Amino acid sequence: MLPKKVKKRASLLAIFLLASVLGVFLILNTLNKNILYFNSPTDIKISQDINYNKKIRIGGMVKKNTLEINNEEIKFIITDFKNEISVSFKGTIPNLFAEGKGVVAEGMLKDKRFFEADRILAKHDENYMPPELKNILSDNAK
Amino acid sequence: MFNFFHNSNIFIWIEKLINFINSIFFVLLLVALSFALIFSPPDYLQGDSVRIMYVHVPAAWIGLASFTVIAFLSIINFIFKIKNLTLIAKSIAPIGLLFTCVAIVTGSIWGQPTWGTFWAWDARITSMVILAIFYLFFILTHKYLLEESKANNVSSLIAIVGLINIPIVKYSVEWWATLHQPASIKISGTSSIHSSMLMPLLLMFFVLILYCALIFLMKYKTEIIRIKKKNLKRI
């Protein structure tokens, strides 16, 4: 049999732990929208209250064969394979930015389909492999 | 049986373990580093900057694991008040904080060439910073609360609250949209990291765990010496 003191401390701790789990859960629930680092094009499409003067981030994949680079700007389409947003951007892009790869664009929405970015971040996936293997894989895919 | 757990017995074992780790640590470190920096292939996309992973990922794992250990020790401690566990929890904290900071700093350095930014307040990075803050508070309570039983209680509670943050760090990349990519190595299922890169990663992890153990044992030894010298707080 455990001493009474130990039991008391154990139950105290259990209540304390339960309360703090609940507290953290409530905080995270309230912050839910703000924890998201970026919105997907679908989020933008369904959201009702868009502030066009506030900076937001949009993330997704750079749609294949849509990347246009000319002297003044870079244009591409961000897609989440359901909805799309056209993005234009002036500035330097990170090394890992490429068609078919993940991207996060920071800037302002002009309307629901057009986004003017002032910063581009590359979002890379969790796959790591040597270049030789990648070549073999892409050869096989052809 | 209980004689084994007597402080002077533990002391002898710590000495032996420290000597043992010291004798193999540098050789293993050289082997692991040469695999990580020279023999492993570059990534198909990131090139050589992927090599930061071999420090970044083990450091983050150790940071998380150390805090989990501290938190569970604190739970037992809070209920049963076992003196030795307090010392162990207290001794793990500094090295855990160090590795958490290493993970944050290397992540920041890695972020610049890959993502295009040093810092992003996404869920993974923010929760990692919160983890470092919990470590800091845990260490500071032991430094600044002079009454020992009070310091133990407060630091235990800090560690136990901090335990809630651990699954948040782990699953942040799955629950929310983050800039940080999801985990490559899964406990169940296949890993999305090629074996030629997984091997050096695990090797580095093993070596850094050894380093972690070494620092922990030295700190633990200091704590025991302090008790032997009748609670001498500073040397």
mmCIF file of C-alpha atoms in Angstrom, chain B residues 119-219:
data_model
loop_
_atom_site.group_PDB
_atom_site.id
_atom_site.type_symbol
_atom_site.label_atom_id
_atom_site.label_comp_id
_atom_site.label_asym_id
_atom_site.label_seq_id
_atom_site.Cartn_x
_atom_site.Cartn_y
_atom_site.Cartn_z
ATOM 1 C CA TRP B 119 13.856 32.137 -39.992
ATOM 2 C CA ALA B 120 10.165 31.402 -40.347
ATOM 3 C CA TRP B 121 7.645 31.417 -37.546
ATOM 4 C CA ASP B 122 6.100 28.142 -38.598
ATOM 5 C CA ALA B 123 4.725 25.626 -36.121
ATOM 6 C CA ARG B 124 7.777 23.336 -36.022
ATOM 7 C CA ILE B 125 10.338 26.076 -35.471
ATOM 8 C CA THR B 126 8.231 27.960 -32.939
ATOM 9 C CA SER B 127 7.500 24.842 -30.900
ATOM 10 C CA MET B 128 11.229 24.049 -30.930
ATOM 11 C CA VAL B 129 11.971 27.514 -29.518
ATOM 12 C CA ILE B 130 9.336 26.893 -26.833
ATOM 13 C CA LEU B 131 11.119 23.638 -25.986
ATOM 14 C CA ALA B 132 14.367 25.582 -25.505
ATOM 15 C CA ILE B 133 12.534 28.033 -23.227
ATOM 16 C CA PHE B 134 11.212 25.151 -21.104
ATOM 17 C CA TYR B 135 14.777 23.836 -20.770
ATOM 18 C CA LEU B 136 15.929 27.292 -19.758
ATOM 19 C CA PHE B 137 13.252 27.642 -17.072
ATOM 20 C CA PHE B 138 14.020 24.154 -15.782
ATOM 21 C CA ILE B 139 17.692 25.021 -15.380
ATOM 22 C CA LEU B 140 17.027 28.474 -13.943
ATOM 23 C CA THR B 141 14.724 27.193 -11.182
ATOM 24 C CA HIS B 142 17.554 25.009 -9.938
ATOM 25 C CA LYS B 143 19.925 27.974 -10.114
ATOM 26 C CA TYR B 144 17.729 30.584 -8.454
ATOM 27 C CA LEU B 145 15.395 28.765 -6.051
ATOM 28 C CA LEU B 146 17.722 28.189 -3.139
ATOM 29 C CA GLU B 147 15.423 26.001 -1.092
ATOM 30 C CA GLU B 148 16.016 22.589 -2.553
ATOM 31 C CA SER B 149 12.621 20.917 -2.073
ATOM 32 C CA LYS B 150 10.894 23.944 -3.546
ATOM 33 C CA ALA B 151 13.263 24.015 -6.533
ATOM 34 C CA ASN B 152 12.585 20.327 -7.153
ATOM 35 C CA ASN B 153 8.830 20.782 -7.050
ATOM 36 C CA VAL B 154 8.798 23.812 -9.321
ATOM 37 C CA SER B 155 11.237 22.370 -11.851
ATOM 38 C CA SER B 156 9.296 19.081 -11.910
ATOM 39 C CA LEU B 157 6.102 20.923 -12.719
ATOM 40 C CA ILE B 158 7.855 22.908 -15.458
ATOM 41 C CA ALA B 159 9.145 19.697 -17.023
ATOM 42 C CA ILE B 160 5.719 18.057 -16.798
ATOM 43 C CA VAL B 161 3.995 20.987 -18.513
ATOM 44 C CA GLY B 162 6.794 20.961 -21.082
ATOM 45 C CA LEU B 163 6.039 17.314 -21.813
ATOM 46 C CA ILE B 164 2.849 18.453 -23.563
ATOM 47 C CA ASN B 165 5.016 20.377 -26.012
ATOM 48 C CA ILE B 166 6.883 17.245 -27.142
ATOM 49 C CA PRO B 167 4.062 15.690 -29.240
ATOM 50 C CA ILE B 168 3.333 19.191 -30.569
ATOM 51 C CA VAL B 169 6.910 19.446 -31.856
ATOM 52 C CA LYS B 170 6.749 15.948 -33.297
ATOM 53 C CA TYR B 171 3.396 16.281 -35.075
ATOM 54 C CA SER B 172 3.491 20.014 -35.878
ATOM 55 C CA VAL B 173 4.532 19.223 -39.450
ATOM 56 C CA GLU B 174 1.512 16.957 -39.910
ATOM 57 C CA TRP B 175 -1.172 18.913 -38.068
ATOM 58 C CA TRP B 176 -0.516 22.314 -39.591
ATOM 59 C CA ALA B 177 0.789 23.750 -42.826
ATOM 60 C CA THR B 178 4.450 24.469 -42.133
ATOM 61 C CA LEU B 179 7.478 25.470 -44.139
ATOM 62 C CA HIS B 180 9.385 22.642 -42.481
ATOM 63 C CA GLN B 181 9.063 19.373 -44.368
ATOM 64 C CA PRO B 182 7.468 16.297 -42.758
ATOM 65 C CA ALA B 183 9.565 13.597 -41.102
ATOM 66 C CA SER B 184 11.688 11.477 -43.444
ATOM 67 C CA ILE B 185 12.211 8.675 -40.994
ATOM 68 C CA LYS B 186 9.122 6.966 -39.730
ATOM 69 C CA ILE B 187 8.911 4.590 -36.827
ATOM 70 C CA SER B 188 6.621 2.348 -38.870
ATOM 71 C CA GLY B 189 6.718 2.133 -42.634
ATOM 72 C CA THR B 190 9.457 2.984 -45.079
ATOM 73 C CA SER B 191 11.725 5.973 -44.759
ATOM 74 C CA SER B 192 11.924 8.464 -47.574
ATOM 75 C CA ILE B 193 15.655 8.849 -47.141
ATOM 76 C CA HIS B 194 18.055 6.725 -49.151
ATOM 77 C CA SER B 195 20.048 4.128 -47.200
ATOM 78 C CA SER B 196 23.378 5.658 -48.277
ATOM 79 C CA MET B 197 22.342 8.792 -46.377
ATOM 80 C CA LEU B 198 20.465 7.056 -43.586
ATOM 81 C CA MET B 199 23.538 5.147 -42.457
ATOM 82 C CA PRO B 200 25.727 8.217 -41.753
ATOM 83 C CA LEU B 201 22.737 9.884 -40.114
ATOM 84 C CA LEU B 202 22.269 7.027 -37.667
ATOM 85 C CA LEU B 203 26.015 6.869 -37.090
ATOM 86 C CA MET B 204 26.115 10.582 -36.244
ATOM 87 C CA PHE B 205 23.119 10.074 -33.973
ATOM 88 C CA PHE B 206 24.956 7.325 -32.118
ATOM 89 C CA VAL B 207 28.085 9.452 -31.719
ATOM 90 C CA LEU B 208 26.146 12.483 -30.505
ATOM 91 C CA ILE B 209 24.250 10.266 -28.047
ATOM 92 C CA LEU B 210 27.632 9.149 -26.717
ATOM 93 C CA TYR B 211 28.696 12.789 -26.370
ATOM 94 C CA CYS B 212 25.426 13.527 -24.623
ATOM 95 C CA ALA B 213 26.017 10.623 -22.228
ATOM 96 C CA LEU B 214 29.554 11.836 -21.574
ATOM 97 C CA ILE B 215 28.483 15.345 -20.616
ATOM 98 C CA PHE B 216 25.583 13.973 -18.580
ATOM 99 C CA LEU B 217 27.873 11.652 -16.611
ATOM 100 C CA MET B 218 30.340 14.451 -15.913
ATOM 101 C CA LYS B 219 27.543 16.682 -14.680
#
